[in-house]
Coordinates of C-alpha atoms in Angstrom, one line a residue:
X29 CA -1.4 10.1 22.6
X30 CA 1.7 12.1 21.7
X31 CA 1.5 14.9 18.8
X32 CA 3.4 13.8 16.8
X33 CA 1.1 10.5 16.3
X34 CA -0.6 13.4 13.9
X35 CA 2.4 12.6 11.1
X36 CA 1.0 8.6 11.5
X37 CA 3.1 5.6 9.7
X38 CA 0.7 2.7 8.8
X39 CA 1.4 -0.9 9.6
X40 CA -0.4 -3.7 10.6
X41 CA -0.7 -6.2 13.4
X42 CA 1.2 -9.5 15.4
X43 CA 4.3 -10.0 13.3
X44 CA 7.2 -8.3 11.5
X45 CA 8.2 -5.2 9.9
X46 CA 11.3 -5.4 8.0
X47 CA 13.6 -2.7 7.5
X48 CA 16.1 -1.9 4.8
X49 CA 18.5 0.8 3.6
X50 CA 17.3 1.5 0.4
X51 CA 19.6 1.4 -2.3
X52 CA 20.3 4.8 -3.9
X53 CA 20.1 5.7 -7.3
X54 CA 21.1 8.9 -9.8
X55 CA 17.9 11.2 -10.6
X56 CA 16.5 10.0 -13.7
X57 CA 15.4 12.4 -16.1
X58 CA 12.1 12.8 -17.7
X59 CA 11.5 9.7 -20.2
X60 CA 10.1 9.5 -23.6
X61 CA 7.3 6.7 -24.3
X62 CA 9.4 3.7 -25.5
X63 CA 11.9 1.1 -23.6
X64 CA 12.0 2.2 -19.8
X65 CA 15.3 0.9 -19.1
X66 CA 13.6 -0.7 -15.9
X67 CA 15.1 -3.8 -15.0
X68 CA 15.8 -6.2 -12.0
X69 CA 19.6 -4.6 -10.8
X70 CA 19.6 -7.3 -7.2
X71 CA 17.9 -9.8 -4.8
X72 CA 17.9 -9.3 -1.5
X73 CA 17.1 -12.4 0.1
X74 CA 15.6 -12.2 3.5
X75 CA 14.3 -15.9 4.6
X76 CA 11.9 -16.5 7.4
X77 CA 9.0 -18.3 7.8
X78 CA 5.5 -17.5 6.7
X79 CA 3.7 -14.8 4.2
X80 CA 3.7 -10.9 3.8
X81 CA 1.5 -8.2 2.7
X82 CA 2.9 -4.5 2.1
X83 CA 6.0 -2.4 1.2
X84 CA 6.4 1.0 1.4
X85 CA 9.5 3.4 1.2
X86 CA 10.8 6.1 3.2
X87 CA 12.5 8.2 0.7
X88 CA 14.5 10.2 3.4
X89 CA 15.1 7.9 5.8
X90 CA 16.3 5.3 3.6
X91 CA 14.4 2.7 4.5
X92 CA 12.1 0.4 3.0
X93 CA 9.8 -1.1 5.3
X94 CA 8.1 -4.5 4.3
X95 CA 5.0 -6.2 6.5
X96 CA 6.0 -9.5 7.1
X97 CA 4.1 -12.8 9.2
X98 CA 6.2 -14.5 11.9
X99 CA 10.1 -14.4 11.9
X100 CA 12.6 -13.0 8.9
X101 CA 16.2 -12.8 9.8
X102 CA 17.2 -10.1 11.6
X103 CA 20.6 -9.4 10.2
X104 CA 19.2 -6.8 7.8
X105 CA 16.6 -5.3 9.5
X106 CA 14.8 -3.8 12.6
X107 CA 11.9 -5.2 14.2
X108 CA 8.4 -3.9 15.3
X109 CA 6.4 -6.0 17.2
X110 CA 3.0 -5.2 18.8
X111 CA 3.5 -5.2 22.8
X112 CA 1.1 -8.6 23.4
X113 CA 0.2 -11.5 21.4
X114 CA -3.1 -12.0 21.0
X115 CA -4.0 -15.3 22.8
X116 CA -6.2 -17.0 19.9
X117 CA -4.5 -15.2 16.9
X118 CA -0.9 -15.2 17.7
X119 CA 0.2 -15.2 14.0
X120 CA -2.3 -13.0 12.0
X121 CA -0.5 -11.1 9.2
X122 CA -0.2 -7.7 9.1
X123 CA -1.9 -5.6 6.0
X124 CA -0.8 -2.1 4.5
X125 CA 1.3 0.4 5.6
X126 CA 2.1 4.0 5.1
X127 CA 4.9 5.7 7.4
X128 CA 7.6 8.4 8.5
X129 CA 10.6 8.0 10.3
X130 CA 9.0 8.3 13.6
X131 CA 5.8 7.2 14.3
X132 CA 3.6 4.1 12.8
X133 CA 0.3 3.2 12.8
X134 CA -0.9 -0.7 12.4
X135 CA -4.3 -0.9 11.1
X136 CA -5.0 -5.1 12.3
X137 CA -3.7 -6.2 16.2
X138 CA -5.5 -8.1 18.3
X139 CA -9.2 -8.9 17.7
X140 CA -8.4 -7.0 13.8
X141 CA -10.5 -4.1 15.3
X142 CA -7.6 -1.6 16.4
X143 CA -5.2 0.3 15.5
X144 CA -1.5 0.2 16.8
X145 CA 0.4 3.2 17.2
X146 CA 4.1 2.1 16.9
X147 CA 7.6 4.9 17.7
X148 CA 9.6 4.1 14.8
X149 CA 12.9 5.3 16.1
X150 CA 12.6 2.7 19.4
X151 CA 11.0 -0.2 17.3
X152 CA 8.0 0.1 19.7
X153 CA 4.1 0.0 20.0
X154 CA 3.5 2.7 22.2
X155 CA -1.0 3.1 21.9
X156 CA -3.8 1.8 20.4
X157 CA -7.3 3.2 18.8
X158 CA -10.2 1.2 18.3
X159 CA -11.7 1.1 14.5
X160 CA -14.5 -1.6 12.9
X161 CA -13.5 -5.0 11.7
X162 CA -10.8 -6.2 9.9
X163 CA -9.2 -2.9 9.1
X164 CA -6.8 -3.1 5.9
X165 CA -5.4 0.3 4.2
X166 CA -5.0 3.4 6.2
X167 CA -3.9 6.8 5.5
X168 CA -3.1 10.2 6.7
X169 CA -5.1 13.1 5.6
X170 CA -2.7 15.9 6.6
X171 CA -5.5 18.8 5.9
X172 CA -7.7 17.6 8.5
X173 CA -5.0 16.1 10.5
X174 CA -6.9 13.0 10.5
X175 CA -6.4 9.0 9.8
X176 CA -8.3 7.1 8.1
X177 CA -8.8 2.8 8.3
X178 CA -10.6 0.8 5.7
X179 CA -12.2 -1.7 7.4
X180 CA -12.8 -5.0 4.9
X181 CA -15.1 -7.0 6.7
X182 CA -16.6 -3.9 8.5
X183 CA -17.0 -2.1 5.2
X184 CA -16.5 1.5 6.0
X185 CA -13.7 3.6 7.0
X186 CA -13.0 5.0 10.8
X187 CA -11.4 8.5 11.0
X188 CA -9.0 9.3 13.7
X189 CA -8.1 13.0 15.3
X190 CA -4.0 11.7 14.8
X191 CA -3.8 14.4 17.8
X192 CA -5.1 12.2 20.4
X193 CA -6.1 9.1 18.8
X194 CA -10.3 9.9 19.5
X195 CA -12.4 8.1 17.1
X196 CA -14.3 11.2 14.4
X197 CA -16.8 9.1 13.1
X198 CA -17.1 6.2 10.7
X199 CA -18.3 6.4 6.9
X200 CA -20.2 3.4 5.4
X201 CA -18.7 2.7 2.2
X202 CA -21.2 -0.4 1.5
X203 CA -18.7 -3.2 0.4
X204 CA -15.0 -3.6 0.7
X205 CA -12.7 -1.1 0.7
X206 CA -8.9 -2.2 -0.5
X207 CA -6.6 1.3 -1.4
X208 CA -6.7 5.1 -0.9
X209 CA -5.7 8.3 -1.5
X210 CA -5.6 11.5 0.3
X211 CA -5.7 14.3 -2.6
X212 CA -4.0 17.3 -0.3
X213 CA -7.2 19.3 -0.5
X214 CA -8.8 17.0 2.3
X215 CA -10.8 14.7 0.3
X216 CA -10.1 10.7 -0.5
X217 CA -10.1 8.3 -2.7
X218 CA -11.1 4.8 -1.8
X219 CA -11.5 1.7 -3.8
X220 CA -14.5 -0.4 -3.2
X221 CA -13.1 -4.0 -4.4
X222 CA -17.2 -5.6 -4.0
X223 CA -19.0 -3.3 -6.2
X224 CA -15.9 -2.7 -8.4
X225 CA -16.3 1.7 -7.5
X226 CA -14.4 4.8 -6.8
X227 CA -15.3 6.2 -3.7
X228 CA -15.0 10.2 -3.5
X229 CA -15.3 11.0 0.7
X230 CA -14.8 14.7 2.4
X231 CA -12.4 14.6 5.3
X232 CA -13.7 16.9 7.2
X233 CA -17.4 16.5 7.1
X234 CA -16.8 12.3 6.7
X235 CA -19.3 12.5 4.0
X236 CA -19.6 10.5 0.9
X237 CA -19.4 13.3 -2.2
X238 CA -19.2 10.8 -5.1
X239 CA -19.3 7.4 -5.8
X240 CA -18.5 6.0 -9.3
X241 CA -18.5 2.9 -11.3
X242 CA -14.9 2.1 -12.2
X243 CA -16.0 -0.1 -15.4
X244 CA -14.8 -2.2 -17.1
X245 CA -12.3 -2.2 -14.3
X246 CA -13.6 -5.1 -12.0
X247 CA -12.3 -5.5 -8.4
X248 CA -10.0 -2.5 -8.4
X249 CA -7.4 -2.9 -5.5
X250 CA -4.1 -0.6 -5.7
X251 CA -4.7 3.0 -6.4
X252 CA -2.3 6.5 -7.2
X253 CA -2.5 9.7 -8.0
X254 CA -1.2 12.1 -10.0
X255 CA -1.9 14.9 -7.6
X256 CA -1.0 17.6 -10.1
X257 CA -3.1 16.1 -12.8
X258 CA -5.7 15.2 -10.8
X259 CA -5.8 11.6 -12.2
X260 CA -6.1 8.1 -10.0
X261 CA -4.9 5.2 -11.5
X262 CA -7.2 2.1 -10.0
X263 CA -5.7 -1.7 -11.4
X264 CA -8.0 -4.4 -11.4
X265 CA -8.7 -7.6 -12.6
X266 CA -8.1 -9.0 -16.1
X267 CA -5.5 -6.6 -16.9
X268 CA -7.0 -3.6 -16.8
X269 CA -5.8 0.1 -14.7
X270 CA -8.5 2.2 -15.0
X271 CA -7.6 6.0 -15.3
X272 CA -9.8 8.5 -13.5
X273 CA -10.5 12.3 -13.6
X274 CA -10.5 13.0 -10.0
X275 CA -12.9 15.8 -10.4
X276 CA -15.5 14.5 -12.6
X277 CA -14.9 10.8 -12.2
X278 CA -14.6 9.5 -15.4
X279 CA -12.5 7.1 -16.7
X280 CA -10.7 8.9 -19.3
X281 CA -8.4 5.7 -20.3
X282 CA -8.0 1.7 -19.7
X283 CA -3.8 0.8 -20.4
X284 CA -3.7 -3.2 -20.3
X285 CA -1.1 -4.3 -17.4
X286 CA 0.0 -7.7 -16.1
X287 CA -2.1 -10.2 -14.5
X288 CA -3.2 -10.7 -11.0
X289 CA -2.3 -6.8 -9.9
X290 CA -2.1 -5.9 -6.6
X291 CA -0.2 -2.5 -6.2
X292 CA -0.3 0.7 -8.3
X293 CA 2.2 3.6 -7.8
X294 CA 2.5 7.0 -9.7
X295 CA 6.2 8.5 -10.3
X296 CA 5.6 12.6 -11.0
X297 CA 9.2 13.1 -12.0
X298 CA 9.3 10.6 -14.7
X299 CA 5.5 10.3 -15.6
X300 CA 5.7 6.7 -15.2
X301 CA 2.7 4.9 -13.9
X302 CA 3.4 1.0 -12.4
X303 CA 1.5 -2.0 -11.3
X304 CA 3.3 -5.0 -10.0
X305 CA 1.3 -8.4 -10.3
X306 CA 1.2 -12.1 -9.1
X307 CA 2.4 -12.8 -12.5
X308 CA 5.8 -12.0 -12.3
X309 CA 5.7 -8.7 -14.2
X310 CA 6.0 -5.1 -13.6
X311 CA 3.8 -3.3 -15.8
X312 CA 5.2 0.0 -16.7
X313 CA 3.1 2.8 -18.3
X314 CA 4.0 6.3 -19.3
X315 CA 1.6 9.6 -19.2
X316 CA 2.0 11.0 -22.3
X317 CA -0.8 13.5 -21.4
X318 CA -3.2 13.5 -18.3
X319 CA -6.4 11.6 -20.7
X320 CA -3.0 9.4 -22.8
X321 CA -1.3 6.5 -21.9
X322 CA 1.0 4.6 -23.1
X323 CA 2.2 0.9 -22.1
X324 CA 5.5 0.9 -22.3
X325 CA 6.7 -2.8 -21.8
X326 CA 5.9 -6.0 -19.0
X327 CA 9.3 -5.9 -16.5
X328 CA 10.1 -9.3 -15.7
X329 CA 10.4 -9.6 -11.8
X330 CA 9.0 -13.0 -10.1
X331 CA 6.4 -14.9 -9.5
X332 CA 4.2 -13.3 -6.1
X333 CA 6.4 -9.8 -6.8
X334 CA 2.4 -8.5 -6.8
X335 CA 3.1 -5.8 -4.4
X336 CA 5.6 -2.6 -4.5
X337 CA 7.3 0.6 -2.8
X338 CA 8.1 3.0 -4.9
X339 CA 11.0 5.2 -3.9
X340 CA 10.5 8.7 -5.3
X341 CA 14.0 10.2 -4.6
X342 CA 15.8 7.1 -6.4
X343 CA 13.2 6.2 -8.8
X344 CA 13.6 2.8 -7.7
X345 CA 10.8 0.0 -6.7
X346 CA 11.0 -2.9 -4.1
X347 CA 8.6 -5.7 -4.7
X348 CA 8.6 -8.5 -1.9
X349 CA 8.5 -12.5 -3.3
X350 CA 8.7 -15.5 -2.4
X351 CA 8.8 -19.6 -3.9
X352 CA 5.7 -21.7 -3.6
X353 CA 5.1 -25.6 -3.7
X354 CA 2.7 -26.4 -5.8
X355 CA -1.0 -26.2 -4.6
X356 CA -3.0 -29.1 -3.3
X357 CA -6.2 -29.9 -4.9
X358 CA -8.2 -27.1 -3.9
X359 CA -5.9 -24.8 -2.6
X360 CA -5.3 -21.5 -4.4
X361 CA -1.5 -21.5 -3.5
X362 CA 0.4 -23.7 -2.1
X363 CA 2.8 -23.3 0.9
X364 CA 5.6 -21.0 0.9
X365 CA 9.1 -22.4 0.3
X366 CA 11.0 -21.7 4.0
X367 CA 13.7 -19.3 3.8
X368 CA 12.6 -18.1 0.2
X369 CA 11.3 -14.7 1.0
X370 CA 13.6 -12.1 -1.3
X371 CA 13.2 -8.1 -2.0
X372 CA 13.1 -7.6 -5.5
X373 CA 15.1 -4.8 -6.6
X374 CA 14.0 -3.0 -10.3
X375 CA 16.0 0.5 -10.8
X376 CA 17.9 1.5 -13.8

């Protein structure tokens, strides 16, 4: 493995990462509680065939990189593909992604027990690790120079030397993990969607230091930080984000957000905490104080906009969408409209 696979992007496996230049916004200045002045400023439609799972932003790159299943049209965007199909799978979706402009790491190829290193600047897998089943989120820990996969179906996480892609040892997290967070003082964060928990795990020592019940938050899956604060923001089902003390692990505050959350992010220059929802809304909450919150208003965006990249340097959010026919008896969703997949744009 090369060095520089220590600085690891996350992606995921057999289809489509889409690439755009983000759109570039003044510096906002710190807000007041009241109106945010978010809004939807564009569209970007993208088209293609099948679902998607995760966006993430490269602040200084300029690009916004969206996980996509199958084929999207090309004319806006780059390409990563995994270096062989998997002969029985040949159109598993990929799952969540972190990155930087060079190298990027998908966390579910072939089997959805590996992890695919891709080179970012030629568009190209270029390794693989082995992890536990159906890996999911993944993260660098840049104190231990380690990655991290949380395996769903394995329930635990695998930690990776990003040096040379050797396999540290595995930590049973006893349900399902779905987000994390790396604290920059080599400890995590994991949500444990299953027993509805905050997970608390040492880097280093891949030992468990804390685990704590996130109630009343129930199924928690997007987490952020406020690193300075020390506060993790979980959301979870029936409207609730569940605020957490990172040290002591108490939930020092429950702000009501939109329905059917997927994705939480933290903006420190603003203060403004987000969860983007199924729904169609962007839930936008302001830290008045590190134990205070206050919900500032329900940004209309569409209907499947439940997932986000927040870009830090621009202040602005890209939230993937798409139309659906209605479900068949049954079915949770029904099929995706072709050609309807769009970026969401919300800025101010």
């Amino acid at each position: 493995m090369r060095k520089r696979f220590a600085l690891l992007t996350i992606l995921g496996s057999l289809a489509v990462a889409i690439i755009f230049s983000a759109v570039a916004f003044s510096r906002a200045a710190t807000p007041s509680p009241g109106a945010s002045g978010y809004h939807v400023i564009k569209t970007v439609p993208v088209g293609g065939e099948g679902g998607w799972d995760y966006v993430y932003v490269d602040s200084e790159a300029r690009r916004v990189y969206v996980l996509a299943r199958r084929s999207h049209d090309g004319s806006r965007c780059g390409h990563l593909r995994r270096r062989r199909r998997h002969p029985r799978h040949p159109r598993r979706p990929w799952h969540r992604c972190r990155f930087r402009p060079r190298v990027a790491a998908s966390p579910a190829t072939a089997g959805r027990t590996i992890v695919t290193i891709f080179d970012l600047k030629v568009l190209k897998s270029i390794g693989t690790v082995k992890t536990d089943a159906n890996p999911d989120a993944i993260i660098y820990d840049a104190v231990t120079k380690r990655v991290f996969t949380f395996n769903g179906r394995g329930k635990n996480a695998t930690a990776i030397n990003a040096a040379d892609g050797t396999v540290a040892g595995t930590i049973d997290l006893g349900g399902k993990p779905e987000f994390a967070v790396a604290d920059g003082k080599g400890t995590i964060y994991v949500n444990n969607e299953d027993t509805s928990a905050l997970h608390h795990l040492d880097a280093q020592s891949l030992k468990e230091l804390h685990q704590w019940p996130l109630a009343p938050c129930k199924s928690p899956s997007g987490l952020a930080m406020d690193l300075k604060n020390r506060r993790l923001f979980s959301v979870c089902d029936e409207k609730v984000m569940a605020v957490v003390n990172a040290d002591t692990g108490k939930v020092v505050a429950t702000p009501t957000i939109c329905e059917g959350p997927d994705a939480s992010a933290f903006d420190p220059s603003t203060g403004y905490v987000f969860a983007s929802c199924g729904d169609g809304n962007l839930t936008v909450i302001h830290e008045d104080s590190p134990d205070k919150y206050t919900a500032v208003e329900n940004v209309p965006t569409k209907k499947s906009a439940r997932t986000m990249g927040l870009d830090l340097k621009t202040h602005t959010i890209f939230l993937p969408a798409a139309d659906f026919d209605p479900p068949a008896p049954g079915e949770r969703r029904g099929k995706m409209k072709p050609g309807s997949f769009v970026i969401v744009v919300v800025g101010k």
